[in-house]
Amino acid sequence: MTKKIIYEIKNSLNSAILALLVSIIISQFAQLVTVSGKSMEGTLKNNDKLIISKIAYNKTSPQYKDIVIINKNGYKIIKRVIGVPGDNIKITSNKVFINGQELVEEYINTKERIENSCDIDVTLKDDEIFVMGDNRNHSLDSRDSYIGIINYKKNVIGKVLFSVYPFKEI
């Protein structure tokens, strides 16, 4: 073998090892996820590809309006944070109140009248968040006992950082 071939092989191996190390490091901090369903329509659509931070809440708690990926009852779901630790959430006549103030929610899907009325009055504990989909008529979220209040320390996988597909919405 010539020195040039050996040099090329070493360069290729170094590049492959570097790429592997970078991908391992990135996978510890971020993840690509795909939206499944229409519970976030108005903001996200079925099959949108998103990058999430898996370390966003290592030292802080979720904030109001964050979009999070949750592992609940074996399912991964994507929802918007509506209430954070310590908040009082009250829902009546399809209006959402946080600590007595009605929410103005410019992000919800308003193409159809909200029909799934429920009455809720709950105060969140230190490790709890209340989540809802932006497409309220088609969202299984904290309003339903199957999902319920979310323990963010146990159930939140990550925070959505940005969309990578479709490209026009990046």
Short mmCIF file of C-alpha atoms in Angstrom, two decimals, residues 61-159:
data_model
loop_
_atom_site.label_atom_id
_atom_site.label_comp_id
_atom_site.label_asym_id
_atom_site.label_seq_id
_atom_site.Cartn_x
_atom_site.Cartn_y
_atom_site.Cartn_z
CA SER A 61 -39.50 23.32 35.71
CA PRO A 62 -41.64 23.66 32.58
CA GLN A 63 -42.98 27.13 31.85
CA TYR A 64 -46.40 28.25 30.68
CA LYS A 65 -46.85 27.72 26.90
CA ASP A 66 -43.91 25.29 26.57
CA ILE A 67 -44.66 22.42 24.20
CA VAL A 68 -43.52 19.16 25.77
CA ILE A 69 -43.26 15.47 24.94
CA ILE A 70 -44.71 13.29 27.69
CA ASN A 71 -44.53 9.57 28.37
CA LYS A 72 -47.83 8.73 30.06
CA ASN A 73 -49.33 5.27 30.44
CA GLY A 74 -46.86 3.91 27.87
CA TYR A 75 -47.75 6.49 25.22
CA LYS A 76 -45.71 9.44 24.02
CA ILE A 77 -47.89 12.51 23.62
CA ILE A 78 -47.21 16.12 22.72
CA LYS A 79 -49.03 18.89 24.59
CA ARG A 80 -48.80 22.53 25.64
CA VAL A 81 -48.13 23.45 29.26
CA ILE A 82 -51.13 25.38 30.58
CA GLY A 83 -50.40 25.25 34.32
CA VAL A 84 -47.14 25.08 36.25
CA PRO A 85 -46.35 24.09 39.86
CA GLY A 86 -48.41 26.09 42.34
CA ASP A 87 -51.02 27.28 39.80
CA ASN A 88 -54.74 26.94 40.38
CA ILE A 89 -56.38 25.71 37.17
CA LYS A 90 -60.10 26.24 36.76
CA ILE A 91 -62.00 25.27 33.63
CA THR A 92 -65.66 26.11 33.33
CA SER A 93 -67.88 26.65 30.26
CA ASN A 94 -64.82 25.94 28.04
CA LYS A 95 -62.92 28.86 29.54
CA VAL A 96 -59.57 28.29 31.21
CA PHE A 97 -58.55 30.32 34.26
CA ILE A 98 -55.08 30.31 35.81
CA ASN A 99 -54.95 31.75 39.31
CA GLY A 100 -58.26 33.53 38.67
CA GLN A 101 -57.22 35.11 35.35
CA GLU A 102 -58.86 33.92 32.12
CA LEU A 103 -56.29 32.70 29.62
CA VAL A 104 -56.03 34.38 26.25
CA GLU A 105 -54.94 31.53 24.01
CA GLU A 106 -54.03 32.80 20.55
CA TYR A 107 -52.50 29.42 19.68
CA ILE A 108 -55.58 27.18 20.01
CA ASN A 109 -57.38 25.81 16.97
CA THR A 110 -60.48 27.99 16.68
CA LYS A 111 -61.77 26.54 13.40
CA GLU A 112 -64.50 24.77 15.31
CA ARG A 113 -66.47 25.53 18.45
CA ILE A 114 -65.03 23.82 21.54
CA GLU A 115 -67.50 21.11 22.49
CA ASN A 116 -65.92 18.89 25.12
CA SER A 117 -66.92 20.91 28.14
CA CYS A 118 -65.66 19.89 31.54
CA ASP A 119 -65.43 21.55 34.92
CA ILE A 120 -62.07 21.38 36.66
CA ASP A 121 -60.71 23.14 39.73
CA VAL A 122 -57.26 21.93 40.81
CA THR A 123 -54.13 23.38 42.40
CA LEU A 124 -50.87 21.91 41.12
CA LYS A 125 -48.20 20.53 43.47
CA ASP A 126 -44.46 21.27 43.23
CA ASP A 127 -43.74 18.62 40.60
CA GLU A 128 -46.97 18.88 38.59
CA ILE A 129 -48.03 20.52 35.34
CA PHE A 130 -51.37 20.73 33.55
CA VAL A 131 -51.24 20.16 29.79
CA MET A 132 -53.71 20.56 26.94
CA GLY A 133 -53.65 20.13 23.19
CA ASP A 134 -54.15 23.18 20.99
CA ASN A 135 -56.95 21.38 19.13
CA ARG A 136 -59.19 21.08 22.17
CA ASN A 137 -61.93 18.95 20.61
CA HIS A 138 -59.40 16.31 19.53
CA SER A 139 -57.00 16.15 22.45
CA LEU A 140 -56.62 13.62 25.22
CA ASP A 141 -54.90 15.71 27.91
CA SER A 142 -54.96 16.72 31.59
CA ARG A 143 -58.72 17.28 31.38
CA ASP A 144 -59.15 13.50 31.06
CA SER A 145 -58.48 11.17 33.99
CA TYR A 146 -56.53 8.79 31.72
CA ILE A 147 -53.82 11.43 31.26
CA GLY A 148 -54.57 13.68 34.22
CA ILE A 149 -52.10 15.91 35.99
CA ILE A 150 -48.52 15.30 34.81
CA ASN A 151 -45.58 14.76 37.15
CA TYR A 152 -43.01 16.55 35.01
CA LYS A 153 -40.03 15.02 36.82
CA LYS A 154 -41.20 11.50 35.99
CA ASN A 155 -43.16 11.89 32.75
CA VAL A 156 -41.77 14.74 30.65
CA ILE A 157 -39.26 13.47 28.09
CA GLY A 158 -38.34 16.86 26.70
CA LYS A 159 -39.21 20.33 25.49
#
